[in-house]
mmCIF file of C-alpha atoms in Angstrom:
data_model
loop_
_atom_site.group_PDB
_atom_site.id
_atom_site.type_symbol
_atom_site.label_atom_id
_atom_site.label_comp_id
_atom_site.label_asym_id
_atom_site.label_seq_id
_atom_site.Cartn_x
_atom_site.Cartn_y
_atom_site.Cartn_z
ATOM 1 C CA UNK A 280 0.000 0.000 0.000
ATOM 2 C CA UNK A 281 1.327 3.879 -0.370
ATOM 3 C CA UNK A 282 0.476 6.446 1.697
ATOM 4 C CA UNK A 283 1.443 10.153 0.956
ATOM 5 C CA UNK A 284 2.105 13.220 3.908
ATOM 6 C CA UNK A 285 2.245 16.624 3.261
ATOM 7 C CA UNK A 286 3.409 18.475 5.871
ATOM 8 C CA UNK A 287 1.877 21.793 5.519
ATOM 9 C CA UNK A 288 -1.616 22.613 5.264
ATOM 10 C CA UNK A 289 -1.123 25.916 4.609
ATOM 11 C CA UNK A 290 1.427 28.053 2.888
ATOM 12 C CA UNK A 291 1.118 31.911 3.228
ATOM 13 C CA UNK A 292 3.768 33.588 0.838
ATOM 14 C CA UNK A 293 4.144 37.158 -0.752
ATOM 15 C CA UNK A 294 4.145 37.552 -4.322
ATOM 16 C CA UNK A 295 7.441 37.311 -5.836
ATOM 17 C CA UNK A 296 9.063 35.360 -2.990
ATOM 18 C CA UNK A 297 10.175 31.909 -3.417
ATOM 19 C CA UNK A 298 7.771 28.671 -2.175
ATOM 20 C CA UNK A 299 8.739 24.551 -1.500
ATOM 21 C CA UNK A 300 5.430 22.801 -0.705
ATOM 22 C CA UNK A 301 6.299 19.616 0.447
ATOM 23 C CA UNK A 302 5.212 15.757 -0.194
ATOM 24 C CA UNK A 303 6.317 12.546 1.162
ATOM 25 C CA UNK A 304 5.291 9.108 0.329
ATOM 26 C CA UNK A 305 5.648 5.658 1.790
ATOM 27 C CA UNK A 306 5.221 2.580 -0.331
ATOM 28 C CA UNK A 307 6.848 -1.005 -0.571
ATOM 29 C CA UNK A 308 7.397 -0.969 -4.741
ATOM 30 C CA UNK A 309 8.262 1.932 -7.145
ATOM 31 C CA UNK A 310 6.118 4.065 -7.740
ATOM 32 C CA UNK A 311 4.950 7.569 -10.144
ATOM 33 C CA UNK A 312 4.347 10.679 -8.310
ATOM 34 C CA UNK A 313 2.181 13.791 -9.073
ATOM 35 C CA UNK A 314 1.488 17.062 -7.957
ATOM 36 C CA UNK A 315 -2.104 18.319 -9.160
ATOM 37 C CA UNK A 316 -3.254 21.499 -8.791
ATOM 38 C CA UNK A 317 -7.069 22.986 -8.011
ATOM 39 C CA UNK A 318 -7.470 26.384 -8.301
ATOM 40 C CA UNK A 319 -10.584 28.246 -6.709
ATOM 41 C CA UNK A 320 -13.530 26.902 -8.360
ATOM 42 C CA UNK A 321 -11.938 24.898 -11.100
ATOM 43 C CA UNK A 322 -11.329 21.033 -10.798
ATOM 44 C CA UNK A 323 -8.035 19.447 -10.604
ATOM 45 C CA UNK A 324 -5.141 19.874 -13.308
ATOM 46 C CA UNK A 325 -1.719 17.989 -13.550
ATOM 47 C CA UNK A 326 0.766 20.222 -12.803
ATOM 48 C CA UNK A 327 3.277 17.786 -13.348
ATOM 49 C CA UNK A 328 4.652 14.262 -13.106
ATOM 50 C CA UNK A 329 7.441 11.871 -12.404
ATOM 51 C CA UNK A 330 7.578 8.497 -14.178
ATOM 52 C CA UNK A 331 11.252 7.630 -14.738
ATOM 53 C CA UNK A 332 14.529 8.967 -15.744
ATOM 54 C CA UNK A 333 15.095 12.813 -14.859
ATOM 55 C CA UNK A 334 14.535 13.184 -11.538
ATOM 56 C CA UNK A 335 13.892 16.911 -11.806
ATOM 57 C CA UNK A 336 10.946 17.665 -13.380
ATOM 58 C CA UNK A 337 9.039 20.941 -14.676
ATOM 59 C CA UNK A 338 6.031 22.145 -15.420
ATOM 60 C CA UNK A 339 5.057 25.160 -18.078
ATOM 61 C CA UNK A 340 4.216 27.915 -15.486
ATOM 62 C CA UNK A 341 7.670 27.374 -13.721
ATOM 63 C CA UNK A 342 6.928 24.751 -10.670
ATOM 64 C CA UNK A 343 9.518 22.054 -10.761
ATOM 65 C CA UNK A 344 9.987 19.333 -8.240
ATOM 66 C CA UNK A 345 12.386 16.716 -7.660
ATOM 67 C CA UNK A 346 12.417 13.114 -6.456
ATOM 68 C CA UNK A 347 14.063 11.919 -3.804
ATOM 69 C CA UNK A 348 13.932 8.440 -3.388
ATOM 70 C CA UNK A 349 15.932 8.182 -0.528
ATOM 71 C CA UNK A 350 14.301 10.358 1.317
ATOM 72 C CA UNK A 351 11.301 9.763 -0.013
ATOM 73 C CA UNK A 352 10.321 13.081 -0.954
ATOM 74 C CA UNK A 353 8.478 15.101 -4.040
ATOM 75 C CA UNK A 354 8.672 18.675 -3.168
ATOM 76 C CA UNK A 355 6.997 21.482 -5.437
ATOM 77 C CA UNK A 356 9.217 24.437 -5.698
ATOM 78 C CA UNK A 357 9.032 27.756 -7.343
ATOM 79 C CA UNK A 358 11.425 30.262 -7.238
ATOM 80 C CA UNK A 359 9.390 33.642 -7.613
ATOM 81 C CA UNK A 360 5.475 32.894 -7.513
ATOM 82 C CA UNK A 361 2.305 35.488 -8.252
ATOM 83 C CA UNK A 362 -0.970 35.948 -6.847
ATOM 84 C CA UNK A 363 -2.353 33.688 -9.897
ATOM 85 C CA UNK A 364 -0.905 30.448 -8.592
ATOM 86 C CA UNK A 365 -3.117 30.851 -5.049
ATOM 87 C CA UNK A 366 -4.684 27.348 -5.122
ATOM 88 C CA UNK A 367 -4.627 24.039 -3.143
ATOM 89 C CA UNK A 368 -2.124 21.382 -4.199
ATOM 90 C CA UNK A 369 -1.949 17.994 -3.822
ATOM 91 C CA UNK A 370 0.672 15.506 -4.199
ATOM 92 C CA UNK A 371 -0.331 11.651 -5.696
ATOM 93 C CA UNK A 372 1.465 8.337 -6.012
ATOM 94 C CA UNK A 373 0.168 5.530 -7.960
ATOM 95 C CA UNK A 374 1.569 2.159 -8.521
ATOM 96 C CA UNK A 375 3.111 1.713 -11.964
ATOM 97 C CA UNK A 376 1.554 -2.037 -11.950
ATOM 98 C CA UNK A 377 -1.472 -1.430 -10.218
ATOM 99 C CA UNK A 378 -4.832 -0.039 -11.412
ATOM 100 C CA UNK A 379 -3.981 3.500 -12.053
ATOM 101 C CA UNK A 380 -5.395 5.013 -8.888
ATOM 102 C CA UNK A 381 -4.232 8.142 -7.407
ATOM 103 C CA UNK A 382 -3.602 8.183 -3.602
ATOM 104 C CA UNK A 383 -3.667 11.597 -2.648
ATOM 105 C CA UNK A 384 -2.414 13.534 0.340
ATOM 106 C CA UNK A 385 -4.298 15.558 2.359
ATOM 107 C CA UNK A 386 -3.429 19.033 -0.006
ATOM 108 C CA UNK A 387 -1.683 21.963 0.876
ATOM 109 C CA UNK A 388 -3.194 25.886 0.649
ATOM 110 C CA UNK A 389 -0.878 28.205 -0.968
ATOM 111 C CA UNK A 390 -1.764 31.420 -0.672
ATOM 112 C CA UNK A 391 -0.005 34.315 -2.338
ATOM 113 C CA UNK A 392 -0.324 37.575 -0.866
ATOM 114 C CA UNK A 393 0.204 40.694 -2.812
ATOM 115 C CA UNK B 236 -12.964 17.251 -27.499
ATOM 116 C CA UNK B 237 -15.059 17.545 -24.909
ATOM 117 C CA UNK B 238 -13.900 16.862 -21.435
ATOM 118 C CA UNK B 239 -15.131 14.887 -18.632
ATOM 119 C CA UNK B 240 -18.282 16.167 -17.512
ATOM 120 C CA UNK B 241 -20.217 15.368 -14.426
ATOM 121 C CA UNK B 242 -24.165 15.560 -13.059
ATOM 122 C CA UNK B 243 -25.405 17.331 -11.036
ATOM 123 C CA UNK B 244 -22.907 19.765 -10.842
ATOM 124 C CA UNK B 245 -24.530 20.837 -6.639
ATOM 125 C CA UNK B 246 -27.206 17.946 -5.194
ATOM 126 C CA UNK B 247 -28.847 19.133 -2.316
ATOM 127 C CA UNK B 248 -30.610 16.103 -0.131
ATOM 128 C CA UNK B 249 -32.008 14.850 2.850
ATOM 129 C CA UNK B 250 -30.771 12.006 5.303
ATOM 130 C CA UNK B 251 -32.007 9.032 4.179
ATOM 131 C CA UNK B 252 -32.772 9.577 0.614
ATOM 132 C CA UNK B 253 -30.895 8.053 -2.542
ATOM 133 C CA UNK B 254 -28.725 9.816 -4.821
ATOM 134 C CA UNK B 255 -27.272 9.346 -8.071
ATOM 135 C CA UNK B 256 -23.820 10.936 -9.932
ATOM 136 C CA UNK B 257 -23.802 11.114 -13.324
ATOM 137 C CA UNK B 258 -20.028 10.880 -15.196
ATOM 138 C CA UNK B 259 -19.207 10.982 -18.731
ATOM 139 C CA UNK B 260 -15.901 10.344 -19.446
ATOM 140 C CA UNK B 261 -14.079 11.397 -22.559
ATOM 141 C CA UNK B 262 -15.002 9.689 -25.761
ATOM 142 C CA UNK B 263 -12.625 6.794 -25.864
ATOM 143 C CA UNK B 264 -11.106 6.436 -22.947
ATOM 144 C CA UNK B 265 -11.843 2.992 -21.231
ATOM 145 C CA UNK B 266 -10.184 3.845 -17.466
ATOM 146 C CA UNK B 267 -12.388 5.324 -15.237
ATOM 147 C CA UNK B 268 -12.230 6.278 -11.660
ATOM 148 C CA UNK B 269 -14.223 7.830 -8.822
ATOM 149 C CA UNK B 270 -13.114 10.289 -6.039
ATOM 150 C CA UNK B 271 -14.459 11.970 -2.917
ATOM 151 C CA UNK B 272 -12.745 15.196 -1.936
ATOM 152 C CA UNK B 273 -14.294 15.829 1.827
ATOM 153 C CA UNK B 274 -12.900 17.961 4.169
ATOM 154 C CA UNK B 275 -12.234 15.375 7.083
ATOM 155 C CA UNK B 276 -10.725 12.816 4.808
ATOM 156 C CA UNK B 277 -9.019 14.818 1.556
ATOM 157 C CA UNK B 278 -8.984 13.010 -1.487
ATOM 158 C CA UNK B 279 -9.728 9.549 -1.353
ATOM 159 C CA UNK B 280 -9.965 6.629 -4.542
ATOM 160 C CA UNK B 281 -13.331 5.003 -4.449
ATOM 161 C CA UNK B 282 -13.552 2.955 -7.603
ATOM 162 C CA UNK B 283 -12.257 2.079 -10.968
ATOM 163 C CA UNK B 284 -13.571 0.819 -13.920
ATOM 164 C CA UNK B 285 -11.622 -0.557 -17.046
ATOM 165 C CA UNK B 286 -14.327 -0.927 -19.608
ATOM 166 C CA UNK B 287 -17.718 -1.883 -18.038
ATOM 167 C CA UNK B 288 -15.829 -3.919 -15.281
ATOM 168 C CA UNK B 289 -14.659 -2.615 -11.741
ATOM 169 C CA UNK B 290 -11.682 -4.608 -10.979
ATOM 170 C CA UNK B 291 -10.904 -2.350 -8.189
ATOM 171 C CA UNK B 292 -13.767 -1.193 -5.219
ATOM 172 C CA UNK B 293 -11.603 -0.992 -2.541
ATOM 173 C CA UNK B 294 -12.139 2.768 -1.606
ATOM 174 C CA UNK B 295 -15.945 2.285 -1.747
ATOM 175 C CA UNK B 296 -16.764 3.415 2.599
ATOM 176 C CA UNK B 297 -19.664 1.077 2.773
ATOM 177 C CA UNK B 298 -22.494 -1.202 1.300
ATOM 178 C CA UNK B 299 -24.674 1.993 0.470
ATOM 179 C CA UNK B 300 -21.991 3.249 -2.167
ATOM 180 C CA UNK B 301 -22.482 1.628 -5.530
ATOM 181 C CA UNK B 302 -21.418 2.225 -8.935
ATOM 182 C CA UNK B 303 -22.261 1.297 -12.566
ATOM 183 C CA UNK B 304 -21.014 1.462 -16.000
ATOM 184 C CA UNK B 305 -22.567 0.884 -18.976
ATOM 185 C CA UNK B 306 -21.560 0.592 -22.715
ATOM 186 C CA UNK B 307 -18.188 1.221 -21.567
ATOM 187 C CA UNK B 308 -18.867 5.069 -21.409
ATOM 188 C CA UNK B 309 -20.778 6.603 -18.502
ATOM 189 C CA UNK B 310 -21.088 5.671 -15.343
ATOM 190 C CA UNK B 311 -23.206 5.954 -12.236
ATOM 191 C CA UNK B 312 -22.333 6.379 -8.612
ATOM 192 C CA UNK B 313 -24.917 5.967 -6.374
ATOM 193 C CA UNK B 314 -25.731 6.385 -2.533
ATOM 194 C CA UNK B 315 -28.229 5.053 -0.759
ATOM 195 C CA UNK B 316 -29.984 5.867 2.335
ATOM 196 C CA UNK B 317 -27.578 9.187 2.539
ATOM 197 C CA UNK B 318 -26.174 10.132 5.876
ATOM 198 C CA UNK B 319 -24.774 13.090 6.577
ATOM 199 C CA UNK B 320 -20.806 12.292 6.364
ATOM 200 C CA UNK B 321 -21.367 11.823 2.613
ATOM 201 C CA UNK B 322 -21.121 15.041 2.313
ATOM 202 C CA UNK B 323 -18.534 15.386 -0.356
ATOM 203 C CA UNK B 324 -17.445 16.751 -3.698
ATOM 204 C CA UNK B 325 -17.507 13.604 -5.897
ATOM 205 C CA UNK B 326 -14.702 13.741 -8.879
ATOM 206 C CA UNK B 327 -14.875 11.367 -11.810
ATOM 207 C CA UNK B 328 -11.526 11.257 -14.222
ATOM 208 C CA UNK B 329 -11.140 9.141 -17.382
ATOM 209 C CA UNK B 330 -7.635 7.898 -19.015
ATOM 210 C CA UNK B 331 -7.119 5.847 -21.710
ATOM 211 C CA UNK B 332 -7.120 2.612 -21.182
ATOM 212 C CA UNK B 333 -5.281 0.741 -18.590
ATOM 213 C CA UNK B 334 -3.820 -2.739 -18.439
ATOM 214 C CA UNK B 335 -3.275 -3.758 -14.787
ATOM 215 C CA UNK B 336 0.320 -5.049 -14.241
ATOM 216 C CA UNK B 337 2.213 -3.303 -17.203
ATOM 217 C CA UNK B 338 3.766 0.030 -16.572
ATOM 218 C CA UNK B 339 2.001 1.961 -19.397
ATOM 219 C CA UNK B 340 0.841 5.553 -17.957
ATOM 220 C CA UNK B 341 -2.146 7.419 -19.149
ATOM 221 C CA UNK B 342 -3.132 10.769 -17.402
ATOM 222 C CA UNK B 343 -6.345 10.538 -15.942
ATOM 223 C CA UNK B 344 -8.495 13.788 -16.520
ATOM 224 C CA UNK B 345 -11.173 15.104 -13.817
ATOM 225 C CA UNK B 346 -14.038 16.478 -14.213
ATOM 226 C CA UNK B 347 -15.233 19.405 -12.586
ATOM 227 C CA UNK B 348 -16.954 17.106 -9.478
ATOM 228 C CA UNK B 349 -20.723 16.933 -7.841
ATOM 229 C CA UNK B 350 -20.735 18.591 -4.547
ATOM 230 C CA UNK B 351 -22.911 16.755 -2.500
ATOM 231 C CA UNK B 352 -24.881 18.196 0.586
ATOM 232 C CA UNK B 353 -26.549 15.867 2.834
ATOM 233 C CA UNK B 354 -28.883 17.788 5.088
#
């Protein structure tokens, strides 16, 4: 079974300051990670994934995060963010071999203040 | 195309009663799961279905959550006799399809959820 922990509930952060949201996951076999993003009143987008090789990986609107497998760790980083990326994230694992489900932790608030 | 779309998008309803979700996946894809995003319990995986089949209902909470899927397309979740802690935004998502035990990945895409109120 996997299990994923983020630590933070919350993130307050000004605009323009730097942010690492961060995700860590238990689980016996290998596994792909995720970070999705909801934004208020929209329904979840992939923000961006890790399946194999690189283990720094980016997404288009400048969020990159990088696995760790011995620490067992997916942070979301971004060096600069704006008041347009205030929205919960979540961090997913799934099991390559398994049946494609997400298992989710419990999401993480970022809020970007001007 | 289209994307996944979901029905009701707000059901309002009293302890007791039975509900029903409506998802339609996108055209094509053959994966489909269910969600419940609650506020006690986050996001958790309720059930997948890889054509009209559910190989996997592990996540479903109890004998009063049930789900259907017919012509390998939409699908139904229902609830019976509602209680109050099903109150819940339900999220489908669709991928293309999915072949337990092999490593192939297919992004699964949401929909925009049902948000559930169980007075």
């Amino acid at each position: 079974a996997q299990s994923v922990t983020q630590l933070d509930s919350q993130v307050p952060v000004f605009e323009e300051a730097p942010v690492e949201l961060r995700c860590n996951y238990s689980s016996s076999v290998s596994v792909y990670l995720f970070w999705y993003v909801q934004y208020p009143n929209q329904g979840l987008q992939l923000l961006l994934k890790y399946l194999s090789g690189s283990t720094l990986v980016e997404s288009i609107n400048g969020f990159e995060a990088e696995f760790n497998k011995s620490q067992t760790s997916f942070h979301l980083r971004k060096p600069s963010v704006h008041i347009s990326d205030t929205a919960e994230y979540f961090c997913a694992v799934s099991a390559p071999s398994n049946t494609g489900k997400l298992i989710f932790g419990q999401g993480t608030t970022l809020q970007v203040k001007p | 195309g289209a994307g996944v779309s979901q029905s009701p998008s707000n059901k309002v309803t009293e302890k007791g009663k039975d509900v029903e979700l409506r998802c339609d996946p996108i055209s094509g894809h053959t994966a489909l799961y269910w969600y419940r995003q609650s506020l006690g319990q986050g996001l958790e995986f309720l059930i997948y279905f890889q054509g009209n089949s559910a190989p996997d209902k592990s996540g479903l909470p109890s004998d009063r959550f049930s789900a259907e899927r017919t012509g390998g397309s939409v699908s139904t979740l229902t609830i019976q006799r509602t209680q109050q802690e099903d109150s819940a935004v339900y999220l489908c998502a669709s991928s293309a399809s999915r072949y337990p035990g092999t490593s192939l990945y297919n992004e699964q895409f949401f929909g925009p959820g049902t948000r559930l109120t169980v007075l």
